[in-house]
């Protein structure tokens, strides 16, 4: 029985663990966080990824967790309403098919699938790693595996140890953002509100009838703010300076951002690599090919990538050939979805006055136009059959 270590217990990691365990692999799942990460902001599952969760047997449970956001309202610089539309009018998708669920609900659902069959280790992470899958953990434990898979996200430690510094693969798309929760003092229920000026955006998103809302502040910046990456106070100061003097509820969001204990700050970027494997080590999900949150496809690509990698390893005995098959099948699908957004061209947060006016005009037309068809990129991959029945 092959021993596989998967680093990262968010989405791609547990999903891959499910497929490998179903195929008879002995799987260890290591997660540096002390417990399951269960943040509640909404994510989407679309297209080919719906086929993945259907094959996993969790589609009915995810349907029960569907948020069903009722409307998105867009505001101008003074807080005046530009338009209020149903999300499907913007996103498109197969009516009644695409899922919008809280990230934490999906993570919990995936974890419940594997918790009894996989060796899950919280509060530990990989400290050293070779292409031959020799691992030293931060806890001091040393082990050798047949394979090691990095499913540890945009800033993957596994990728850094085997493939080199993130800077070689990181493609900045011209925006930085902050996310946090704050009290729902706005009367929002199952809806989102977005405010924009050229190069700046703010949003409030109410999931169901929660007492909290998710706040977001997004801003264009020619170069990534490297000086703020490891300094939360520098992040808060940068955001406060950027949004100083702005209208609507932006001052309240900035105050809440300063007080939040769950502030998440990062840049909008993609990971683009010439190869996703080296020796006995491979990458999956954002670690291999993060598309950026602006595409709305990070979760779906993680689920699809986990399935394709699991299927390859389950059907091809030689790991090098399996990794090659995984890349050959998936790369075109990944690149098509990454191409949904380009540098400085965030559709919902335009960086110039002209682009903002074009966006607003397009939004107004949505009130009379039929919903857009599903994006072909979302369903551009047909899944191969998995070789064994799953539970």
Short mmCIF file of C-alpha atoms in Angstrom, two decimals:
data_model
loop_
_atom_site.label_atom_id
_atom_site.label_comp_id
_atom_site.label_asym_id
_atom_site.label_seq_id
_atom_site.Cartn_x
_atom_site.Cartn_y
_atom_site.Cartn_z
CA UNK A 1 0.00 0.00 0.00
CA UNK A 2 1.49 3.32 -1.09
CA UNK A 3 1.99 5.94 1.63
CA UNK A 4 0.99 9.46 0.59
CA UNK A 5 1.41 12.66 2.56
CA UNK A 6 -0.90 15.56 1.67
CA UNK A 7 -0.03 18.97 3.10
CA UNK A 8 -3.07 21.19 3.57
CA UNK A 9 -6.55 20.39 4.92
CA UNK A 10 -8.64 23.05 3.23
CA UNK A 11 -10.36 21.95 0.00
CA UNK A 12 -7.95 20.30 -2.44
CA UNK A 13 -6.24 18.31 0.33
CA UNK A 14 -9.25 16.50 1.82
CA UNK A 15 -10.77 16.03 -1.65
CA UNK A 16 -7.61 14.32 -2.88
CA UNK A 17 -7.41 12.28 0.33
CA UNK A 18 -10.91 10.98 -0.38
CA UNK A 19 -10.04 9.77 -3.87
CA UNK A 20 -6.70 8.24 -2.89
CA UNK A 21 -8.15 6.49 0.14
CA UNK A 22 -10.94 5.09 -2.05
CA UNK A 23 -8.23 3.66 -4.33
CA UNK A 24 -6.45 1.94 -1.43
CA UNK A 25 -3.66 4.39 -0.61
CA UNK A 26 -2.55 5.01 2.98
CA UNK A 27 -3.04 8.75 3.37
CA UNK A 28 -1.70 11.20 5.95
CA UNK A 29 -3.18 14.72 5.92
CA UNK A 30 -1.15 17.37 7.75
CA UNK A 31 -2.44 20.86 8.50
CA UNK A 32 -0.44 23.62 10.18
CA UNK A 33 -3.53 25.18 11.76
CA UNK A 34 -4.43 23.78 15.19
CA UNK A 35 -7.94 22.91 14.05
CA UNK A 36 -10.15 22.84 10.99
CA UNK A 37 -10.30 26.23 9.30
CA UNK A 38 -13.96 27.07 9.07
CA UNK A 39 -14.25 30.66 7.87
CA UNK A 40 -17.70 31.42 6.56
CA UNK A 41 -17.26 33.64 3.50
CA UNK A 42 -19.05 32.36 0.37
CA UNK A 43 -17.44 30.35 -2.41
CA UNK A 44 -18.82 28.87 -5.65
CA UNK A 45 -18.88 25.36 -7.10
CA UNK A 46 -19.60 25.35 -10.83
CA UNK A 47 -19.37 23.39 -14.04
CA UNK A 48 -17.12 20.35 -13.96
CA UNK A 49 -16.68 20.70 -10.20
CA UNK A 50 -20.37 19.88 -9.75
CA UNK A 51 -19.68 16.52 -11.38
CA UNK A 52 -16.85 15.98 -8.89
CA UNK A 53 -18.99 16.57 -5.80
CA UNK A 54 -21.76 14.45 -7.35
CA UNK A 55 -19.31 11.56 -7.70
CA UNK A 56 -18.18 12.09 -4.12
CA UNK A 57 -21.77 11.66 -2.96
CA UNK A 58 -21.92 15.04 -1.22
CA UNK A 59 -23.99 17.03 -3.71
CA UNK A 60 -27.25 16.61 -1.71
CA UNK A 61 -25.57 17.89 1.45
CA UNK A 62 -24.08 20.84 -0.39
CA UNK A 63 -27.48 21.63 -1.92
CA UNK A 64 -28.83 21.91 1.63
CA UNK A 65 -26.04 24.36 2.43
CA UNK A 66 -26.67 26.51 -0.65
CA UNK A 67 -26.82 30.16 0.36
CA UNK A 68 -29.08 31.42 -2.42
CA UNK A 69 -28.04 35.07 -2.39
CA UNK A 70 -31.04 37.10 -3.50
CA UNK A 71 -29.48 40.23 -4.93
CA UNK A 72 -26.34 42.27 -5.51
CA UNK A 73 -26.61 46.05 -5.32
CA UNK A 74 -24.02 48.33 -6.92
CA UNK A 75 -23.44 51.84 -5.63
CA UNK A 76 -21.65 54.89 -6.98
CA UNK A 77 -19.05 56.99 -5.14
CA UNK A 78 -21.75 58.85 -3.17
CA UNK A 79 -23.61 55.68 -2.19
CA UNK A 80 -26.38 56.12 -4.76
CA UNK A 81 -27.78 52.96 -6.30
CA UNK A 82 -26.65 52.13 -9.81
CA UNK A 83 -28.54 48.87 -10.13
CA UNK A 84 -29.73 45.90 -8.08
CA UNK A 85 -29.67 42.53 -9.81
CA UNK A 86 -29.84 38.81 -9.11
CA UNK A 87 -26.37 37.21 -8.92
CA UNK A 88 -27.09 34.94 -11.89
CA UNK A 89 -27.53 38.01 -14.06
CA UNK A 90 -23.82 38.72 -13.59
CA UNK A 91 -22.25 35.33 -13.08
CA UNK A 92 -24.32 33.24 -15.45
CA UNK A 93 -24.42 29.49 -14.92
CA UNK A 94 -26.89 26.68 -15.30
CA UNK A 95 -30.08 27.69 -13.56
CA UNK A 96 -30.56 25.74 -10.33
CA UNK A 97 -27.21 23.96 -10.71
CA UNK A 98 -24.34 26.14 -9.53
CA UNK A 99 -23.68 26.18 -5.80
CA UNK A 100 -22.84 29.08 -3.52
CA UNK A 101 -21.93 27.89 -0.04
CA UNK A 102 -19.91 29.04 2.92
CA UNK A 103 -16.30 28.00 2.63
CA UNK A 104 -16.39 26.52 6.11
CA UNK A 105 -19.39 24.34 5.24
CA UNK A 106 -17.54 22.83 2.27
CA UNK A 107 -14.36 22.29 4.30
CA UNK A 108 -16.34 20.54 7.04
CA UNK A 109 -18.18 18.37 4.53
CA UNK A 110 -14.94 17.26 2.88
CA UNK A 111 -13.27 16.63 6.23
CA UNK A 112 -16.19 14.49 7.41
CA UNK A 113 -15.63 12.26 4.38
CA UNK A 114 -12.07 11.36 5.39
CA UNK A 115 -11.70 11.91 9.12
CA UNK A 116 -12.24 8.22 9.99
CA UNK A 117 -10.09 6.76 7.20
CA UNK A 118 -7.13 9.12 7.00
CA UNK A 119 -4.39 10.00 9.49
CA UNK A 120 -5.13 13.67 10.08
CA UNK A 121 -2.54 15.73 11.97
CA UNK A 122 -3.39 19.28 12.98
CA UNK A 123 -0.85 21.75 14.35
CA UNK A 124 2.08 20.46 12.32
CA UNK A 125 3.62 21.15 8.94
CA UNK A 126 6.49 20.18 6.67
CA UNK A 127 9.84 21.70 7.67
CA UNK A 128 12.11 20.01 5.13
CA UNK A 129 11.32 17.99 2.04
CA UNK A 130 13.24 16.32 -0.78
CA UNK A 131 12.08 15.24 -4.23
CA UNK A 132 12.43 11.66 -2.95
CA UNK A 133 9.63 12.38 -0.43
CA UNK A 134 11.82 12.39 2.67
CA UNK A 135 10.05 14.64 5.16
CA UNK A 136 10.95 16.32 8.41
CA UNK A 137 8.00 17.88 10.21
CA UNK A 138 8.16 20.99 12.35
CA UNK A 139 7.29 18.74 15.30
CA UNK A 140 10.58 16.89 14.72
CA UNK A 141 9.10 13.71 13.31
CA UNK A 142 10.92 12.28 10.29
CA UNK A 143 9.23 10.02 7.73
CA UNK A 144 9.61 8.82 4.16
CA UNK A 145 6.59 8.55 1.90
CA UNK A 146 6.00 7.15 -1.54
CA UNK A 147 4.51 10.48 -2.59
CA UNK A 148 4.06 13.97 -1.15
CA UNK A 149 1.33 16.29 -2.45
CA UNK A 150 1.26 20.00 -1.70
CA UNK A 151 -2.30 21.25 -1.29
CA UNK A 152 -1.25 24.15 0.90
CA UNK A 153 -2.54 27.12 -1.03
CA UNK A 154 -1.34 30.22 -2.82
CA UNK A 155 1.69 30.65 -0.55
CA UNK A 156 2.58 26.95 -0.54
CA UNK A 157 5.46 25.85 1.67
CA UNK A 158 5.66 22.56 -0.25
CA UNK A 159 6.15 24.46 -3.51
CA UNK A 160 8.85 26.63 -1.98
CA UNK A 161 10.81 23.67 -0.61
CA UNK A 162 10.87 21.72 -3.88
CA UNK A 163 10.34 24.20 -6.72
CA UNK A 164 11.85 27.40 -5.32
CA UNK A 165 10.73 30.86 -4.24
CA UNK A 166 7.14 31.91 -4.86
CA UNK A 167 8.33 34.97 -6.78
CA UNK A 168 9.26 32.73 -9.71
CA UNK A 169 5.63 31.64 -10.17
CA UNK A 170 3.63 34.53 -8.72
CA UNK A 171 1.84 36.79 -11.22
CA UNK A 172 0.46 39.92 -9.60
CA UNK A 173 -2.79 41.15 -11.18
CA UNK A 174 -2.65 44.72 -9.93
CA UNK A 175 -4.92 44.65 -6.86
CA UNK A 176 -4.65 44.17 -3.11
CA UNK A 177 -7.55 43.31 -0.82
CA UNK A 178 -8.59 42.87 2.78
CA UNK A 179 -11.38 40.68 4.12
CA UNK A 180 -12.85 40.63 7.63
CA UNK A 181 -16.13 40.23 9.50
CA UNK A 182 -18.07 42.99 11.21
CA UNK A 183 -21.48 43.39 12.89
CA UNK A 184 -24.45 43.35 10.55
CA UNK A 185 -25.81 46.76 11.45
CA UNK A 186 -26.94 47.35 7.87
CA UNK A 187 -30.14 45.28 7.76
CA UNK A 188 -28.68 43.04 5.04
CA UNK A 189 -30.11 39.55 4.52
CA UNK A 190 -28.85 37.17 1.81
CA UNK A 191 -27.43 39.97 -0.28
CA UNK A 192 -24.31 41.86 -1.22
CA UNK A 193 -23.65 45.58 -1.65
CA UNK A 194 -20.69 46.88 -3.64
CA UNK A 195 -19.36 50.45 -3.74
CA UNK A 196 -16.80 51.59 -6.30
CA UNK A 197 -14.67 54.47 -7.42
CA UNK A 198 -11.87 54.11 -9.99
CA UNK A 199 -9.29 51.77 -8.52
CA UNK A 200 -11.10 51.23 -5.23
CA UNK A 201 -13.97 49.04 -4.13
CA UNK A 202 -15.76 48.12 -0.92
CA UNK A 203 -18.31 45.41 -0.36
CA UNK A 204 -20.58 44.02 2.32
CA UNK A 205 -21.86 40.48 1.98
CA UNK A 206 -24.56 39.03 4.22
CA UNK A 207 -24.71 35.25 4.24
CA UNK A 208 -28.22 34.08 5.10
CA UNK A 209 -29.51 36.10 8.09
CA UNK A 210 -26.23 36.20 10.01
CA UNK A 211 -25.51 38.73 12.74
CA UNK A 212 -22.23 39.40 10.97
CA UNK A 213 -21.39 40.49 7.45
CA UNK A 214 -18.23 39.94 5.46
CA UNK A 215 -16.48 43.19 4.66
CA UNK A 216 -14.09 43.58 1.74
CA UNK A 217 -11.84 46.43 0.68
CA UNK A 218 -10.11 46.14 -2.70
CA UNK A 219 -7.74 48.62 -4.33
CA UNK A 220 -5.56 48.85 -7.43
CA UNK A 221 -1.83 49.26 -6.91
CA UNK A 222 0.89 49.11 -9.59
CA UNK A 223 3.25 47.06 -7.44
CA UNK A 224 2.42 44.59 -4.66
CA UNK A 225 2.83 46.06 -1.15
CA UNK A 226 5.64 43.73 -0.15
CA UNK A 227 6.44 45.82 2.91
CA UNK A 228 3.05 44.99 4.43
CA UNK A 229 2.90 41.23 3.87
CA UNK A 230 4.27 40.20 7.26
CA UNK A 231 3.08 43.17 9.30
CA UNK A 232 -0.65 43.34 10.16
CA UNK A 233 -0.35 46.91 11.45
CA UNK A 234 1.30 47.99 8.21
CA UNK A 235 -1.60 46.36 6.34
CA UNK A 236 -4.15 48.25 8.38
CA UNK A 237 -2.31 51.54 7.94
CA UNK A 238 -2.01 51.02 4.17
CA UNK A 239 -5.73 50.32 3.81
CA UNK A 240 -6.71 53.25 6.02
CA UNK A 241 -4.52 55.63 3.98
CA UNK A 242 -5.85 54.29 0.70
CA UNK A 243 -9.52 54.76 1.65
CA UNK A 244 -9.17 57.98 3.67
CA UNK A 245 -11.85 60.53 2.81
CA UNK A 246 -14.06 58.15 0.84
CA UNK A 247 -17.84 58.22 1.21
CA UNK A 248 -20.75 55.84 1.76
CA UNK A 249 -20.03 53.38 4.60
CA UNK A 250 -16.33 53.14 3.81
CA UNK A 251 -15.23 54.84 7.08
CA UNK A 252 -17.20 52.21 9.03
CA UNK A 253 -15.55 49.42 7.07
CA UNK A 254 -12.11 50.91 7.73
CA UNK A 255 -12.85 51.16 11.45
CA UNK A 256 -14.12 47.57 11.50
CA UNK A 257 -11.03 46.46 9.59
CA UNK A 258 -8.80 48.03 12.24
CA UNK A 259 -10.71 46.25 15.02
CA UNK A 260 -11.16 42.86 13.33
CA UNK A 261 -9.43 39.83 14.80
CA UNK A 262 -9.86 37.88 11.55
CA UNK A 263 -8.31 40.31 9.05
CA UNK A 264 -7.07 38.57 5.91
CA UNK A 265 -4.84 40.66 3.66
CA UNK A 266 -3.33 39.57 0.36
CA UNK A 267 -2.77 40.52 -3.26
CA UNK A 268 -4.86 39.42 -6.21
CA UNK A 269 -2.57 37.09 -8.09
CA UNK A 270 -2.18 33.83 -9.94
CA UNK A 271 0.30 30.99 -9.71
CA UNK A 272 1.64 29.91 -13.10
CA UNK A 273 4.15 27.07 -13.22
CA UNK A 274 5.76 25.21 -16.13
CA UNK A 275 5.28 21.91 -14.26
CA UNK A 276 3.39 20.79 -11.19
CA UNK A 277 5.58 17.86 -10.15
CA UNK A 278 9.20 17.05 -9.39
CA UNK A 279 10.36 13.59 -8.42
CA UNK A 280 7.86 12.13 -5.97
CA UNK A 281 6.31 15.51 -5.13
CA UNK A 282 3.34 17.16 -6.86
CA UNK A 283 1.11 20.18 -6.29
CA UNK A 284 -2.67 20.52 -6.51
CA UNK A 285 -5.18 23.35 -6.20
CA UNK A 286 -3.96 26.90 -5.54
CA UNK A 287 -0.46 25.63 -4.76
CA UNK A 288 -0.15 24.60 -8.41
CA UNK A 289 -2.38 27.03 -10.28
CA UNK A 290 -4.22 29.62 -8.19
CA UNK A 291 -6.54 31.51 -10.59
CA UNK A 292 -7.25 34.46 -8.18
CA UNK A 293 -10.55 35.12 -6.45
CA UNK A 294 -11.58 37.44 -9.28
CA UNK A 295 -12.27 34.41 -11.48
CA UNK A 296 -14.55 32.82 -8.89
CA UNK A 297 -13.00 29.48 -9.89
CA UNK A 298 -10.46 28.70 -7.18
CA UNK A 299 -12.67 26.22 -5.35
CA UNK A 300 -13.86 24.53 -8.52
CA UNK A 301 -10.32 24.14 -9.87
CA UNK A 302 -9.21 22.67 -6.54
CA UNK A 303 -11.97 20.06 -6.60
CA UNK A 304 -11.40 19.15 -10.23
CA UNK A 305 -7.63 19.03 -9.82
CA UNK A 306 -7.93 16.71 -6.82
CA UNK A 307 -10.14 14.35 -8.82
CA UNK A 308 -7.88 14.32 -11.90
CA UNK A 309 -4.74 13.75 -9.81
CA UNK A 310 -6.43 11.04 -7.74
CA UNK A 311 -7.70 9.28 -10.86
CA UNK A 312 -4.26 9.37 -12.48
CA UNK A 313 -2.52 7.94 -9.42
CA UNK A 314 -5.20 5.26 -9.05
CA UNK A 315 -4.89 4.07 -12.65
CA UNK A 316 -1.19 4.54 -13.50
CA UNK A 317 1.26 2.63 -11.27
CA UNK A 318 4.32 4.74 -12.14
CA UNK A 319 4.07 8.03 -10.28
CA UNK A 320 6.01 10.03 -12.90
CA UNK A 321 3.66 8.87 -15.65
CA UNK A 322 0.65 9.56 -13.41
CA UNK A 323 1.84 13.10 -12.66
CA UNK A 324 2.38 13.70 -16.38
CA UNK A 325 -1.12 12.43 -17.21
CA UNK A 326 -2.58 14.69 -14.51
CA UNK A 327 -0.88 17.76 -15.96
CA UNK A 328 -1.71 16.90 -19.56
CA UNK A 329 -5.39 16.46 -18.80
CA UNK A 330 -5.81 19.47 -16.51
CA UNK A 331 -3.54 22.23 -17.78
CA UNK A 332 -5.75 23.49 -20.61
CA UNK A 333 -8.75 23.65 -18.27
CA UNK A 334 -6.74 25.61 -15.70
CA UNK A 335 -5.34 28.07 -18.23
CA UNK A 336 -8.78 28.73 -19.73
CA UNK A 337 -10.12 29.63 -16.30
CA UNK A 338 -7.09 31.72 -15.35
CA UNK A 339 -7.66 33.69 -18.56
CA UNK A 340 -11.05 34.86 -17.26
CA UNK A 341 -9.20 37.77 -15.64
CA UNK A 342 -6.11 39.70 -16.76
CA UNK A 343 -3.78 42.19 -15.12
CA UNK A 344 -5.56 45.35 -13.97
CA UNK A 345 -8.87 44.21 -15.43
CA UNK A 346 -11.11 43.27 -12.50
CA UNK A 347 -14.57 43.56 -14.04
CA UNK A 348 -16.36 44.44 -10.80
CA UNK A 349 -13.62 46.81 -9.56
CA UNK A 350 -12.46 48.84 -12.59
CA UNK A 351 -9.24 50.80 -12.19
CA UNK A 352 -10.05 53.77 -14.48
CA UNK A 353 -13.05 56.14 -14.80
CA UNK A 354 -13.70 54.92 -18.34
CA UNK A 355 -13.72 51.27 -17.30
CA UNK A 356 -16.00 52.08 -14.36
CA UNK A 357 -18.51 53.79 -16.63
CA UNK A 358 -18.46 50.84 -19.03
CA UNK A 359 -19.09 48.50 -16.10
CA UNK A 360 -22.00 50.59 -14.85
CA UNK A 361 -23.57 50.76 -18.31
CA UNK A 362 -23.27 46.99 -18.64
CA UNK A 363 -24.84 46.49 -15.20
CA UNK A 364 -27.83 48.67 -16.12
CA UNK A 365 -28.44 46.58 -19.22
CA UNK A 366 -28.67 43.45 -17.10
CA UNK A 367 -32.06 44.52 -15.76
CA UNK A 368 -33.64 43.91 -19.16
CA UNK A 369 -31.31 41.33 -20.72
CA UNK A 370 -31.74 37.58 -20.24
CA UNK A 371 -29.25 35.94 -17.85
CA UNK A 372 -25.91 35.16 -19.51
CA UNK A 373 -25.23 31.62 -20.61
CA UNK A 374 -22.90 29.49 -18.50
CA UNK A 375 -19.26 30.24 -19.21
CA UNK A 376 -17.85 27.42 -21.35
CA UNK A 377 -14.59 27.59 -19.37
CA UNK A 378 -16.39 26.32 -16.26
CA UNK A 379 -17.36 23.03 -17.91
CA UNK A 380 -14.56 22.65 -20.44
CA UNK A 381 -13.24 19.41 -18.95
CA UNK A 382 -14.98 16.02 -19.03
CA UNK A 383 -13.89 13.85 -16.13
CA UNK A 384 -12.43 10.38 -16.72
CA UNK A 385 -14.02 7.48 -14.89
CA UNK A 386 -12.62 6.61 -11.49
CA UNK A 387 -11.36 3.01 -11.50
CA UNK A 388 -13.06 1.77 -8.32
CA UNK A 389 -16.46 2.40 -6.72
CA UNK A 390 -16.36 5.06 -4.02
CA UNK A 391 -18.14 4.99 -0.72
#
